Amino acid sequence: MRTERSHTRLDRVFARLDREPERPAHVGMPRMSRHRIVLLGATLAFYAAIVWAVVVTSWLVRLDWQVMFFRPYQQWPELHAFVDYYVVLGQRGPTAVMVAAWLGWRSWRQHTLRPLLALGVSLLLLNVTVGAAKYGMGRLGPHYATEIGSNEMWLGGDIFPSGHTANAVVTWGILAYLASTPRARRWLSALSAVTSLGVGLSTVYIGTHWLSDVLLGWAAGLLILLALPWFEPLIARAEARILAVRDRLGDRRGTKAPVPAPADGPVVVRPLTERPAGTVHEPVPAGRAARSPVYLAPGPHTSRAERSPVTPAGSRRPQHTDRHPRGTTPAPRP
């Protein structure tokens, strides 16, 4: 008995990916709606409030020092091995490679460069904005603090805001930004939020960042994701130019296919009796022997079905005296 194999959840996922259209028509580019603009303004105000609280050495700086003296890596040493690996989810190199591989597969499948270009624009904005803030404010980290209770600003550091946290927000949040359905966007948004939250707390646990660095890193990454719709026209123009250059290079390198010669007209097949007498027949090749003609004996010829079976003379079987020909009645026995 033949039974069908039960499909697992992974098989259903790949089957759904196979049914995905190459260029989904329902996917729209995010726009700068009123809700998004309000959220962008609120995030920008939160960013400015964090910077001001650190500059004036407010309660947030005192909280930074309290967390640093608490030394979480000594309070929970059993988490140190896991955190050392988990914090890699916020490093630029590994995360960019993983996300770029996935978005590259999507770009190849959907025949569009928008996913890769959106990732490139977001990482460029991240380097410019976060890098400028880091070197502009020059805050030292907990391991290099010089004075207890100070904000450690403008001393040549480069940790404010947290680059790990901002990179985690942007790199994993771009997956939610490019999601094709609202349900996928919600799930990916929650996943990226949890991942970036864990990365930020991991840096505080290890002691490489202040708590305020992590708060500013979350705000910096969210600002980049909220501002991406303003760069969608630039992404579209860049995609059009790249595809145009690709088409021109393909036209230069490609060779034109040979055009088949048009037929002169329909070929008329004539019977042998209508062919002219001077027609020259094509000779038989030397490698193939010509068939010899078949000669039939004179006289009437019948088909095989009409022929009667021939009994060979002198049968080797012994004669049976008790057998009688068909149609005769055997004599009664005495």
XYZ file of C-alpha atoms in Angstrom:
334
model
C 0.000 0.000 0.000
C 1.434 3.375 -1.019
C 1.067 6.247 1.408
C 1.877 9.929 0.888
C 4.505 11.609 3.042
C 3.058 14.106 5.525
C 4.311 17.616 4.837
C 6.150 19.348 7.635
C 5.931 23.027 8.451
C 9.241 23.654 6.671
C 7.843 22.035 3.513
C 4.798 24.297 3.681
C 7.025 27.350 4.087
C 9.070 26.480 0.992
C 5.900 25.689 -0.937
C 4.539 29.111 -0.051
C 7.789 30.722 -1.190
C 7.519 28.891 -4.495
C 4.034 30.309 -5.028
C 5.247 33.836 -4.383
C 4.987 35.926 -7.549
C 8.137 37.341 -9.057
C 7.009 40.959 -8.873
C 4.190 41.287 -6.292
C 1.699 43.884 -7.429
C 0.252 44.525 -3.969
C 3.547 45.673 -2.437
C 3.527 49.433 -2.074
C 6.363 51.685 -1.082
C 6.007 53.188 2.399
C 5.007 56.837 2.329
C 5.571 59.619 4.808
C 2.095 59.564 6.251
C 0.948 61.829 9.050
C 1.310 59.029 11.573
C 4.887 58.386 10.479
C 5.764 62.076 10.621
C 4.365 62.346 14.162
C 6.342 59.275 15.233
C 9.466 60.703 13.609
C 9.046 63.975 15.483
C 8.503 62.185 18.799
C 11.614 60.051 18.274
C 13.655 63.111 17.372
C 12.464 64.871 20.553
C 13.419 61.783 22.595
C 16.860 61.809 20.935
C 17.399 65.464 21.831
C 16.172 64.876 25.422
C 18.686 62.058 25.968
C 21.545 64.176 24.665
C 20.507 67.131 26.845
C 20.167 64.936 29.946
C 23.698 63.621 29.481
C 25.207 67.020 28.686
C 23.790 68.667 31.828
C 24.773 65.635 33.987
C 21.234 64.928 35.136
C 19.724 61.912 36.880
C 20.360 59.840 33.763
C 24.127 60.150 34.254
C 23.780 59.143 37.901
C 21.783 56.100 36.764
C 24.590 55.241 34.352
C 27.090 55.210 37.190
C 24.824 53.138 39.419
C 24.423 50.481 36.749
C 28.167 50.503 36.135
C 28.952 49.994 39.835
C 26.347 47.238 39.988
C 28.495 45.273 37.513
C 25.905 42.928 35.959
C 28.607 40.657 34.535
C 29.628 39.864 38.128
C 26.071 39.522 39.429
C 25.100 36.961 36.756
C 28.346 35.365 35.547
C 26.518 32.339 34.111
C 25.123 34.562 31.307
C 28.484 35.791 30.138
C 29.114 33.032 27.566
C 25.684 33.477 25.985
C 25.924 37.276 25.896
C 29.305 37.141 24.193
C 27.662 35.371 21.238
C 24.384 37.247 21.339
C 26.035 40.641 21.068
C 27.302 39.624 17.603
C 23.759 40.290 16.334
C 24.588 43.981 16.655
C 27.952 43.954 14.872
C 27.985 45.553 11.450
C 29.869 42.922 9.490
C 28.057 39.665 10.382
C 24.577 41.184 10.416
C 25.062 43.044 7.127
C 26.239 39.847 5.422
C 23.289 37.788 6.693
C 20.642 40.368 5.838
C 22.252 41.182 2.479
C 22.194 37.483 1.535
C 18.463 37.263 2.252
C 17.649 40.531 0.478
C 19.843 39.517 -2.444
C 17.789 36.351 -2.851
C 14.614 38.448 -2.756
C 16.017 40.845 -5.330
C 16.903 37.969 -7.646
C 13.498 36.337 -7.223
C 11.438 39.496 -7.690
C 13.725 40.961 -10.395
C 14.179 44.237 -8.531
C 17.112 45.940 -6.828
C 15.004 47.818 -4.292
C 15.715 45.524 -1.272
C 19.484 45.753 -1.688
C 19.414 49.474 -2.447
C 17.239 50.151 0.608
C 19.716 48.241 2.776
C 22.611 50.183 1.295
C 20.921 53.556 1.859
C 20.031 52.685 5.450
C 23.577 51.566 6.270
C 24.980 54.709 4.655
C 22.678 56.888 6.757
C 23.663 54.896 9.831
C 27.362 55.469 9.229
C 26.934 59.174 8.597
C 24.547 60.078 11.424
C 25.746 57.757 14.180
C 29.401 58.205 13.256
C 29.097 61.985 13.307
C 27.372 61.900 16.703
C 29.977 59.530 18.148
C 32.986 61.604 17.191
C 31.212 64.907 17.716
C 30.327 64.274 21.372
C 33.400 62.145 22.164
C 32.081 60.379 25.262
C 34.245 57.823 27.056
C 32.939 54.379 27.994
C 32.601 52.895 31.484
C 35.963 51.109 31.272
C 37.753 54.390 30.466
C 35.918 56.780 32.810
C 38.132 59.370 34.437
C 35.902 60.959 37.125
C 33.095 59.387 39.108
C 29.750 61.088 38.469
C 30.843 63.008 35.365
C 29.244 62.661 31.957
C 32.632 61.918 30.299
C 31.740 64.058 27.278
C 34.188 65.591 24.745
C 37.106 63.500 25.946
C 37.880 61.680 22.703
C 35.580 58.682 23.088
C 33.276 57.133 20.471
C 30.489 55.273 22.279
C 27.612 57.772 22.404
C 25.233 56.621 20.897
C 25.698 52.844 20.952
C 26.643 51.636 17.485
C 25.721 48.020 18.257
C 22.202 49.025 19.260
C 21.626 51.382 16.323
C 22.967 48.792 13.888
C 20.674 46.107 15.307
C 17.655 48.401 14.962
C 18.457 49.306 11.341
C 19.736 45.963 10.069
C 16.928 43.819 11.446
C 14.307 46.553 11.112
C 14.900 46.821 7.360
C 13.351 43.361 7.035
C 10.118 44.687 8.534
C 10.334 47.800 6.381
C 10.513 45.687 3.202
C 7.865 43.148 4.262
C 5.246 42.404 1.607
C 2.235 41.872 3.899
C 0.998 43.721 7.012
C 1.117 40.532 9.071
C 4.749 39.871 8.147
C 5.570 43.512 8.886
C 4.107 43.244 12.398
C 5.935 40.014 13.204
C 9.241 41.252 11.841
C 8.872 44.575 13.671
C 8.387 42.760 16.963
C 11.316 40.446 16.236
C 13.667 43.313 15.358
C 12.579 45.266 18.455
C 13.300 42.311 20.749
C 16.627 41.616 19.033
C 17.832 45.222 19.265
C 16.652 45.460 22.884
C 18.651 42.358 23.766
C 21.737 43.646 21.959
C 21.588 46.961 23.828
C 21.191 45.309 27.213
C 24.029 42.917 26.342
C 26.431 45.833 25.893
C 25.345 47.218 29.281
C 25.855 43.782 30.844
C 29.374 43.485 29.467
C 30.192 47.053 30.522
C 31.147 48.503 27.139
C 28.308 51.083 27.094
C 26.400 53.284 29.470
C 22.652 52.826 29.705
C 22.126 56.235 28.113
C 24.248 55.120 25.140
C 21.790 52.308 24.500
C 18.759 54.607 24.745
C 20.276 57.003 22.232
C 21.222 54.099 19.940
C 17.602 52.904 19.838
C 16.435 56.396 18.953
C 19.127 56.815 16.265
C 18.245 53.553 14.539
C 14.519 54.246 14.658
C 15.026 57.699 13.129
C 16.753 56.131 10.119
C 13.956 53.622 9.545
C 11.283 56.305 9.876
C 13.078 58.602 7.417
C 13.618 55.937 4.726
C 10.428 56.768 2.719
C 11.960 60.155 1.885
C 14.718 58.279 0.035
C 12.410 56.000 -1.970
C 12.483 58.270 -5.083
C 16.277 58.215 -4.949
C 16.237 54.423 -4.674
C 13.873 54.156 -7.655
C 16.065 56.407 -9.820
C 19.198 54.493 -8.851
C 17.523 51.195 -9.726
C 16.399 52.517 -13.114
C 19.905 53.743 -13.947
C 21.576 50.495 -12.894
C 19.155 48.432 -14.963
C 19.649 50.754 -17.947
C 23.426 50.337 -17.719
C 22.998 46.582 -17.506
C 20.807 46.561 -20.620
C 23.310 48.672 -22.581
C 26.184 46.378 -21.627
C 24.116 43.374 -22.591
C 23.367 44.890 -26.000
C 27.064 45.565 -26.619
C 28.279 42.111 -25.622
C 25.406 40.137 -27.100
C 25.382 38.923 -30.720
C 22.342 39.028 -32.921
C 20.810 35.668 -33.686
C 20.926 34.664 -37.369
C 17.654 35.353 -39.166
C 16.388 32.278 -41.042
C 16.022 32.717 -44.805
C 12.422 33.058 -45.941
C 10.932 30.153 -47.831
C 10.623 30.579 -51.614
C 7.140 29.152 -51.652
C 5.205 25.922 -51.186
C 6.846 22.796 -52.523
C 4.700 20.944 -55.057
C 5.026 17.161 -54.949
C 4.249 15.467 -58.278
C 3.797 11.741 -58.923
C 6.424 9.848 -60.853
C 4.292 9.657 -63.988
C 4.133 13.439 -64.270
C 7.841 14.036 -63.842
C 9.827 14.911 -66.975
C 11.759 12.178 -68.687
C 15.130 13.853 -68.205
C 14.957 13.952 -64.401
C 18.159 12.758 -62.798
C 17.613 10.619 -59.713
C 19.881 10.902 -56.719
C 22.358 8.022 -56.616
C 22.365 5.643 -53.695
C 25.313 6.210 -51.301
C 28.109 3.670 -51.422
C 27.808 2.771 -47.753
C 24.245 1.536 -48.134
C 23.623 -1.513 -50.341
C 20.718 -1.321 -52.751
C 17.924 -3.820 -52.246
C 17.644 -6.607 -54.776
C 14.329 -6.799 -56.654
C 11.809 -9.408 -55.518
C 10.609 -11.862 -58.182
C 7.353 -13.772 -57.806
C 6.604 -17.075 -59.432
C 4.029 -16.960 -62.224
C 0.497 -17.950 -61.413
C -2.237 -16.794 -59.120
C -1.113 -15.584 -55.734
C -3.248 -15.818 -52.583
C -2.805 -14.183 -49.263
C -1.436 -16.040 -46.287
C -4.839 -16.142 -44.602
C -6.366 -17.888 -47.634
C -3.742 -20.595 -47.872
C -4.482 -24.121 -46.579
C -2.037 -25.692 -44.134
C 0.442 -28.056 -45.644
C 0.923 -31.433 -43.940
C 4.374 -32.893 -44.427
C 4.473 -36.330 -45.961
C 5.663 -39.224 -43.914
C 4.599 -38.231 -40.414
C 6.651 -39.700 -37.638
C 3.658 -40.271 -35.383
C 2.349 -43.869 -35.187
C -1.032 -44.529 -36.718
C -3.930 -45.041 -34.335
C -6.352 -47.681 -35.535
C -9.010 -46.692 -33.040
C -9.314 -43.168 -34.461
C -11.830 -42.397 -37.119
C -12.126 -39.517 -39.492
C -14.408 -36.673 -38.596
C -17.995 -36.991 -39.734
C -18.133 -40.880 -39.565
C -19.724 -43.008 -36.867
C -17.462 -45.522 -35.222
C -18.476 -49.159 -35.435
C -19.894 -50.622 -32.245
C -17.601 -52.874 -30.342
C -18.446 -56.496 -29.905
